């Protein structure tokens, strides 16, 4: 394989959307820790041929948001765990759209309302490439885990705001993460 694509066409977009899991890789501009985060729960979307996004849910860290805000570099990787072996990497310049931003509501409408939605990460794609995936194991999806959603539901809006203030204000390397002003009136879930 090893093909580089001019963008995401209908067939590739359908394949990407069919994957139940993808990974997000980011890093600070200088030094610090490289971060790789798994994402599931149907949070990925193809916006245009050279633009994708994912709904970022409240979690224990804020590395991807902090890194993208600092330097914009981001790569998303999808692996076929079923069917033909394949890996697709989407690289580009990311931007963080938070509930206080005017375009958050329009972007967030692409997904069902999710408790704990804290941002949409939009990626202007500069490279789409696949590779064989021969080393990726075959695995069957049993189900999506619901713990993240249930945790956000238990916390409620006020609890989520407090959790983000305590746990999502900065990255492990001290880069700025989320602030109280990021919440805005348009917070979903």
PDB file of C-alpha atoms in Angstrom:
ATOM      1  CA  UNK A   1       0.000   0.000   0.000  1.00  0.00           C
ATOM      2  CA  UNK A   2       1.673   3.187   1.206  1.00  0.00           C
ATOM      3  CA  UNK A   3      -0.563   5.563  -0.728  1.00  0.00           C
ATOM      4  CA  UNK A   4      -0.758   9.339  -0.169  1.00  0.00           C
ATOM      5  CA  UNK A   5      -4.190  10.808  -0.904  1.00  0.00           C
ATOM      6  CA  UNK A   6      -5.106  14.228  -2.263  1.00  0.00           C
ATOM      7  CA  UNK A   7      -7.843  14.453   0.361  1.00  0.00           C
ATOM      8  CA  UNK A   8     -10.625  12.404   1.876  1.00  0.00           C
ATOM      9  CA  UNK A   9     -13.032  11.136  -0.773  1.00  0.00           C
ATOM     10  CA  UNK A  10     -16.396   9.472  -0.096  1.00  0.00           C
ATOM     11  CA  UNK A  11     -14.988   5.928   0.094  1.00  0.00           C
ATOM     12  CA  UNK A  12     -12.145   6.855   2.446  1.00  0.00           C
ATOM     13  CA  UNK A  13     -14.493   8.969   4.553  1.00  0.00           C
ATOM     14  CA  UNK A  14     -16.871   6.020   4.940  1.00  0.00           C
ATOM     15  CA  UNK A  15     -13.974   3.778   5.986  1.00  0.00           C
ATOM     16  CA  UNK A  16     -12.776   6.324   8.562  1.00  0.00           C
ATOM     17  CA  UNK A  17     -16.272   6.724  10.012  1.00  0.00           C
ATOM     18  CA  UNK A  18     -16.670   2.941  10.271  1.00  0.00           C
ATOM     19  CA  UNK A  19     -13.669   2.620  12.613  1.00  0.00           C
ATOM     20  CA  UNK A  20     -14.773   2.506  16.272  1.00  0.00           C
ATOM     21  CA  UNK A  21     -11.454   3.862  17.546  1.00  0.00           C
ATOM     22  CA  UNK A  22      -8.838   6.354  16.438  1.00  0.00           C
ATOM     23  CA  UNK A  23      -5.759   7.844  18.047  1.00  0.00           C
ATOM     24  CA  UNK A  24      -4.736  11.503  18.344  1.00  0.00           C
ATOM     25  CA  UNK A  25      -1.037  12.399  18.551  1.00  0.00           C
ATOM     26  CA  UNK A  26       0.267  15.826  19.566  1.00  0.00           C
ATOM     27  CA  UNK A  27       3.404  17.269  21.130  1.00  0.00           C
ATOM     28  CA  UNK A  28       4.661  20.554  22.539  1.00  0.00           C
ATOM     29  CA  UNK A  29       6.749  22.708  20.213  1.00  0.00           C
ATOM     30  CA  UNK A  30       9.938  22.103  22.200  1.00  0.00           C
ATOM     31  CA  UNK A  31      10.692  19.320  24.649  1.00  0.00           C
ATOM     32  CA  UNK A  32       7.942  18.006  26.839  1.00  0.00           C
ATOM     33  CA  UNK A  33       5.924  14.858  26.396  1.00  0.00           C
ATOM     34  CA  UNK A  34       4.495  13.481  23.173  1.00  0.00           C
ATOM     35  CA  UNK A  35       0.848  12.567  23.745  1.00  0.00           C
ATOM     36  CA  UNK A  36      -1.208   9.842  22.095  1.00  0.00           C
ATOM     37  CA  UNK A  37      -4.876   9.607  23.103  1.00  0.00           C
ATOM     38  CA  UNK A  38      -7.434   6.996  22.065  1.00  0.00           C
ATOM     39  CA  UNK A  39     -10.823   8.336  20.966  1.00  0.00           C
ATOM     40  CA  UNK A  40     -14.050   6.431  20.482  1.00  0.00           C
ATOM     41  CA  UNK A  41     -17.775   6.980  21.052  1.00  0.00           C
ATOM     42  CA  UNK A  42     -18.341   8.036  17.416  1.00  0.00           C
ATOM     43  CA  UNK A  43     -16.733  11.437  17.945  1.00  0.00           C
ATOM     44  CA  UNK A  44     -15.038  11.782  14.514  1.00  0.00           C
ATOM     45  CA  UNK A  45     -16.427  13.679  11.510  1.00  0.00           C
ATOM     46  CA  UNK A  46     -15.269  14.495   7.991  1.00  0.00           C
ATOM     47  CA  UNK A  47     -16.187  18.147   7.390  1.00  0.00           C
ATOM     48  CA  UNK A  48     -14.693  18.567   3.915  1.00  0.00           C
ATOM     49  CA  UNK A  49     -12.238  16.805   1.650  1.00  0.00           C
ATOM     50  CA  UNK A  50      -9.328  18.380   3.531  1.00  0.00           C
ATOM     51  CA  UNK A  51     -10.923  19.144   6.890  1.00  0.00           C
ATOM     52  CA  UNK A  52     -11.906  16.812   9.731  1.00  0.00           C
ATOM     53  CA  UNK A  53     -12.940  17.273  13.342  1.00  0.00           C
ATOM     54  CA  UNK A  54     -13.584  15.361  16.503  1.00  0.00           C
ATOM     55  CA  UNK A  55     -15.663  16.085  19.565  1.00  0.00           C
ATOM     56  CA  UNK A  56     -13.361  16.276  22.576  1.00  0.00           C
ATOM     57  CA  UNK A  57     -14.877  14.978  25.798  1.00  0.00           C
ATOM     58  CA  UNK A  58     -13.852  15.827  29.349  1.00  0.00           C
ATOM     59  CA  UNK A  59     -11.127  13.481  30.519  1.00  0.00           C
ATOM     60  CA  UNK A  60      -8.372  13.275  33.068  1.00  0.00           C
ATOM     61  CA  UNK A  61      -5.946  15.286  30.941  1.00  0.00           C
ATOM     62  CA  UNK A  62      -5.866  18.120  28.458  1.00  0.00           C
ATOM     63  CA  UNK A  63      -2.713  17.363  26.471  1.00  0.00           C
ATOM     64  CA  UNK A  64      -4.216  17.452  22.967  1.00  0.00           C
ATOM     65  CA  UNK A  65      -5.952  20.773  23.594  1.00  0.00           C
ATOM     66  CA  UNK A  66      -2.830  22.329  25.169  1.00  0.00           C
ATOM     67  CA  UNK A  67      -0.537  21.140  22.373  1.00  0.00           C
ATOM     68  CA  UNK A  68      -2.876  22.187  19.561  1.00  0.00           C
ATOM     69  CA  UNK A  69      -3.340  25.607  21.142  1.00  0.00           C
ATOM     70  CA  UNK A  70       0.418  25.994  21.417  1.00  0.00           C
ATOM     71  CA  UNK A  71       1.505  24.874  17.942  1.00  0.00           C
ATOM     72  CA  UNK A  72      -1.381  23.348  15.969  1.00  0.00           C
ATOM     73  CA  UNK A  73       0.451  20.118  15.045  1.00  0.00           C
ATOM     74  CA  UNK A  74      -1.758  17.041  15.146  1.00  0.00           C
ATOM     75  CA  UNK A  75      -2.025  13.583  13.609  1.00  0.00           C
ATOM     76  CA  UNK A  76      -5.024  11.255  13.755  1.00  0.00           C
ATOM     77  CA  UNK A  77      -4.437   7.546  13.151  1.00  0.00           C
ATOM     78  CA  UNK A  78      -7.067   4.957  12.283  1.00  0.00           C
ATOM     79  CA  UNK A  79      -6.431   1.183  12.228  1.00  0.00           C
ATOM     80  CA  UNK A  80      -8.560  -1.574  10.740  1.00  0.00           C
ATOM     81  CA  UNK A  81      -9.089  -4.158  13.472  1.00  0.00           C
ATOM     82  CA  UNK A  82     -11.548  -6.038  11.251  1.00  0.00           C
ATOM     83  CA  UNK A  83     -11.497  -6.667   7.510  1.00  0.00           C
ATOM     84  CA  UNK A  84      -8.523  -5.907   5.288  1.00  0.00           C
ATOM     85  CA  UNK A  85      -5.432  -4.615   7.136  1.00  0.00           C
ATOM     86  CA  UNK A  86      -5.034  -0.855   6.858  1.00  0.00           C
ATOM     87  CA  UNK A  87      -3.724   2.146   8.754  1.00  0.00           C
ATOM     88  CA  UNK A  88      -4.620   5.721   7.768  1.00  0.00           C
ATOM     89  CA  UNK A  89      -2.896   8.779   9.194  1.00  0.00           C
ATOM     90  CA  UNK A  90      -4.357  12.256   8.830  1.00  0.00           C
ATOM     91  CA  UNK A  91      -1.944  15.095   9.635  1.00  0.00           C
ATOM     92  CA  UNK A  92      -2.518  18.798   9.669  1.00  0.00           C
ATOM     93  CA  UNK A  93      -2.985  22.016  11.565  1.00  0.00           C
ATOM     94  CA  UNK A  94      -5.500  21.822  14.367  1.00  0.00           C
ATOM     95  CA  UNK A  95      -7.495  24.448  16.142  1.00  0.00           C
ATOM     96  CA  UNK A  96      -9.494  24.182  19.344  1.00  0.00           C
ATOM     97  CA  UNK A  97     -13.102  25.366  19.276  1.00  0.00           C
ATOM     98  CA  UNK A  98     -14.600  25.696  22.769  1.00  0.00           C
ATOM     99  CA  UNK A  99     -18.199  26.378  23.850  1.00  0.00           C
ATOM    100  CA  UNK A 100     -17.513  30.105  24.223  1.00  0.00           C
ATOM    101  CA  UNK A 101     -16.501  30.330  20.524  1.00  0.00           C
ATOM    102  CA  UNK A 102     -19.188  31.438  18.076  1.00  0.00           C
ATOM    103  CA  UNK A 103     -18.707  28.423  15.795  1.00  0.00           C
ATOM    104  CA  UNK A 104     -18.874  25.774  18.552  1.00  0.00           C
ATOM    105  CA  UNK A 105     -22.641  25.176  18.432  1.00  0.00           C
ATOM    106  CA  UNK A 106     -22.669  24.732  14.650  1.00  0.00           C
ATOM    107  CA  UNK A 107     -19.786  22.260  14.762  1.00  0.00           C
ATOM    108  CA  UNK A 108     -21.053  20.369  17.817  1.00  0.00           C
ATOM    109  CA  UNK A 109     -24.426  19.754  16.133  1.00  0.00           C
ATOM    110  CA  UNK A 110     -22.692  17.119  13.987  1.00  0.00           C
ATOM    111  CA  UNK A 111     -22.820  14.749  16.958  1.00  0.00           C
ATOM    112  CA  UNK A 112     -25.600  13.718  19.319  1.00  0.00           C
ATOM    113  CA  UNK A 113     -25.451  15.681  22.549  1.00  0.00           C
ATOM    114  CA  UNK A 114     -22.689  14.200  24.719  1.00  0.00           C
ATOM    115  CA  UNK A 115     -22.322  14.944  28.410  1.00  0.00           C
ATOM    116  CA  UNK A 116     -18.842  16.320  29.014  1.00  0.00           C
ATOM    117  CA  UNK A 117     -18.320  17.875  25.581  1.00  0.00           C
ATOM    118  CA  UNK A 118     -15.576  20.406  26.163  1.00  0.00           C
ATOM    119  CA  UNK A 119     -14.269  21.258  22.674  1.00  0.00           C
ATOM    120  CA  UNK A 120     -14.273  20.415  18.999  1.00  0.00           C
ATOM    121  CA  UNK A 121     -10.829  19.932  17.510  1.00  0.00           C
ATOM    122  CA  UNK A 122     -10.854  20.950  13.834  1.00  0.00           C
ATOM    123  CA  UNK A 123      -7.979  19.771  11.638  1.00  0.00           C
ATOM    124  CA  UNK A 124      -7.091  21.433   8.353  1.00  0.00           C
ATOM    125  CA  UNK A 125      -5.578  18.418   6.637  1.00  0.00           C
ATOM    126  CA  UNK A 126      -2.239  18.703   4.854  1.00  0.00           C
ATOM    127  CA  UNK A 127      -1.496  14.965   4.477  1.00  0.00           C
ATOM    128  CA  UNK A 128      -3.558  11.784   4.279  1.00  0.00           C
ATOM    129  CA  UNK A 129      -1.621   8.546   3.878  1.00  0.00           C
ATOM    130  CA  UNK A 130      -2.222   4.869   4.435  1.00  0.00           C
ATOM    131  CA  UNK A 131       0.043   1.925   5.148  1.00  0.00           C
ATOM    132  CA  UNK A 132      -0.422  -1.810   5.248  1.00  0.00           C
ATOM    133  CA  UNK A 133      -1.478  -2.471   8.812  1.00  0.00           C
ATOM    134  CA  UNK A 134      -0.148  -6.028   8.589  1.00  0.00           C
ATOM    135  CA  UNK A 135       1.061  -5.824  12.201  1.00  0.00           C
ATOM    136  CA  UNK A 136      -2.287  -4.669  13.619  1.00  0.00           C
ATOM    137  CA  UNK A 137      -4.170  -7.543  15.291  1.00  0.00           C
ATOM    138  CA  UNK A 138      -7.673  -8.545  14.284  1.00  0.00           C
ATOM    139  CA  UNK A 139     -10.089  -7.741  17.075  1.00  0.00           C
ATOM    140  CA  UNK A 140     -13.845  -7.687  17.366  1.00  0.00           C
ATOM    141  CA  UNK A 141     -15.646  -4.753  18.955  1.00  0.00           C
ATOM    142  CA  UNK A 142     -17.760  -5.935  21.861  1.00  0.00           C
ATOM    143  CA  UNK A 143     -19.178  -2.526  22.731  1.00  0.00           C
ATOM    144  CA  UNK A 144     -18.209   1.073  23.423  1.00  0.00           C
ATOM    145  CA  UNK A 145     -17.324   1.761  27.059  1.00  0.00           C
ATOM    146  CA  UNK A 146     -19.859   4.013  28.764  1.00  0.00           C
ATOM    147  CA  UNK A 147     -17.837   4.987  31.849  1.00  0.00           C
ATOM    148  CA  UNK A 148     -16.769   8.377  30.454  1.00  0.00           C
ATOM    149  CA  UNK A 149     -20.344   9.310  29.601  1.00  0.00           C
ATOM    150  CA  UNK A 150     -21.679   8.079  32.964  1.00  0.00           C
ATOM    151  CA  UNK A 151     -18.967   9.970  34.825  1.00  0.00           C
ATOM    152  CA  UNK A 152     -19.927  13.201  33.044  1.00  0.00           C
ATOM    153  CA  UNK A 153     -23.632  12.584  33.730  1.00  0.00           C
ATOM    154  CA  UNK A 154     -22.944  12.017  37.448  1.00  0.00           C
ATOM    155  CA  UNK A 155     -20.920  15.203  37.698  1.00  0.00           C
ATOM    156  CA  UNK A 156     -23.463  17.398  35.925  1.00  0.00           C
ATOM    157  CA  UNK A 157     -22.617  20.787  34.409  1.00  0.00           C
ATOM    158  CA  UNK A 158     -21.364  22.390  37.624  1.00  0.00           C
ATOM    159  CA  UNK A 159     -19.306  19.350  38.571  1.00  0.00           C
ATOM    160  CA  UNK A 160     -17.778  19.173  35.090  1.00  0.00           C
ATOM    161  CA  UNK A 161     -16.790  22.842  35.256  1.00  0.00           C
ATOM    162  CA  UNK A 162     -15.142  22.272  38.634  1.00  0.00           C
ATOM    163  CA  UNK A 163     -13.401  19.095  37.389  1.00  0.00           C
ATOM    164  CA  UNK A 164     -12.043  20.919  34.323  1.00  0.00           C
ATOM    165  CA  UNK A 165     -10.802  23.784  36.504  1.00  0.00           C
ATOM    166  CA  UNK A 166      -8.982  21.300  38.733  1.00  0.00           C
ATOM    167  CA  UNK A 167      -7.740  18.755  36.149  1.00  0.00           C
ATOM    168  CA  UNK A 168      -7.796  20.423  32.716  1.00  0.00           C
ATOM    169  CA  UNK A 169      -6.271  23.868  33.381  1.00  0.00           C
ATOM    170  CA  UNK A 170      -2.799  22.855  32.194  1.00  0.00           C
ATOM    171  CA  UNK A 171      -0.966  20.013  30.501  1.00  0.00           C
ATOM    172  CA  UNK A 172       1.477  17.749  32.305  1.00  0.00           C
ATOM    173  CA  UNK A 173       4.249  19.995  30.930  1.00  0.00           C
ATOM    174  CA  UNK A 174       2.587  23.166  32.252  1.00  0.00           C
ATOM    175  CA  UNK A 175       1.090  24.432  28.986  1.00  0.00           C
ATOM    176  CA  UNK A 176      -2.257  26.247  29.288  1.00  0.00           C
ATOM    177  CA  UNK A 177      -5.263  23.980  28.831  1.00  0.00           C
ATOM    178  CA  UNK A 178      -8.829  25.071  29.480  1.00  0.00           C
ATOM    179  CA  UNK A 179      -9.913  28.180  31.352  1.00  0.00           C
ATOM    180  CA  UNK A 180     -13.233  29.122  32.882  1.00  0.00           C
ATOM    181  CA  UNK A 181     -13.852  31.487  29.961  1.00  0.00           C
ATOM    182  CA  UNK A 182     -13.706  28.493  27.559  1.00  0.00           C
ATOM    183  CA  UNK A 183     -16.958  27.108  28.981  1.00  0.00           C
ATOM    184  CA  UNK A 184     -19.225  29.832  27.623  1.00  0.00           C
ATOM    185  CA  UNK A 185     -23.005  29.777  27.658  1.00  0.00           C
ATOM    186  CA  UNK A 186     -23.227  27.183  24.858  1.00  0.00           C
ATOM    187  CA  UNK A 187     -21.871  24.238  26.872  1.00  0.00           C
ATOM    188  CA  UNK A 188     -23.551  20.983  25.854  1.00  0.00           C
ATOM    189  CA  UNK A 189     -24.104  18.150  28.281  1.00  0.00           C
TER     190      UNK A 189
END
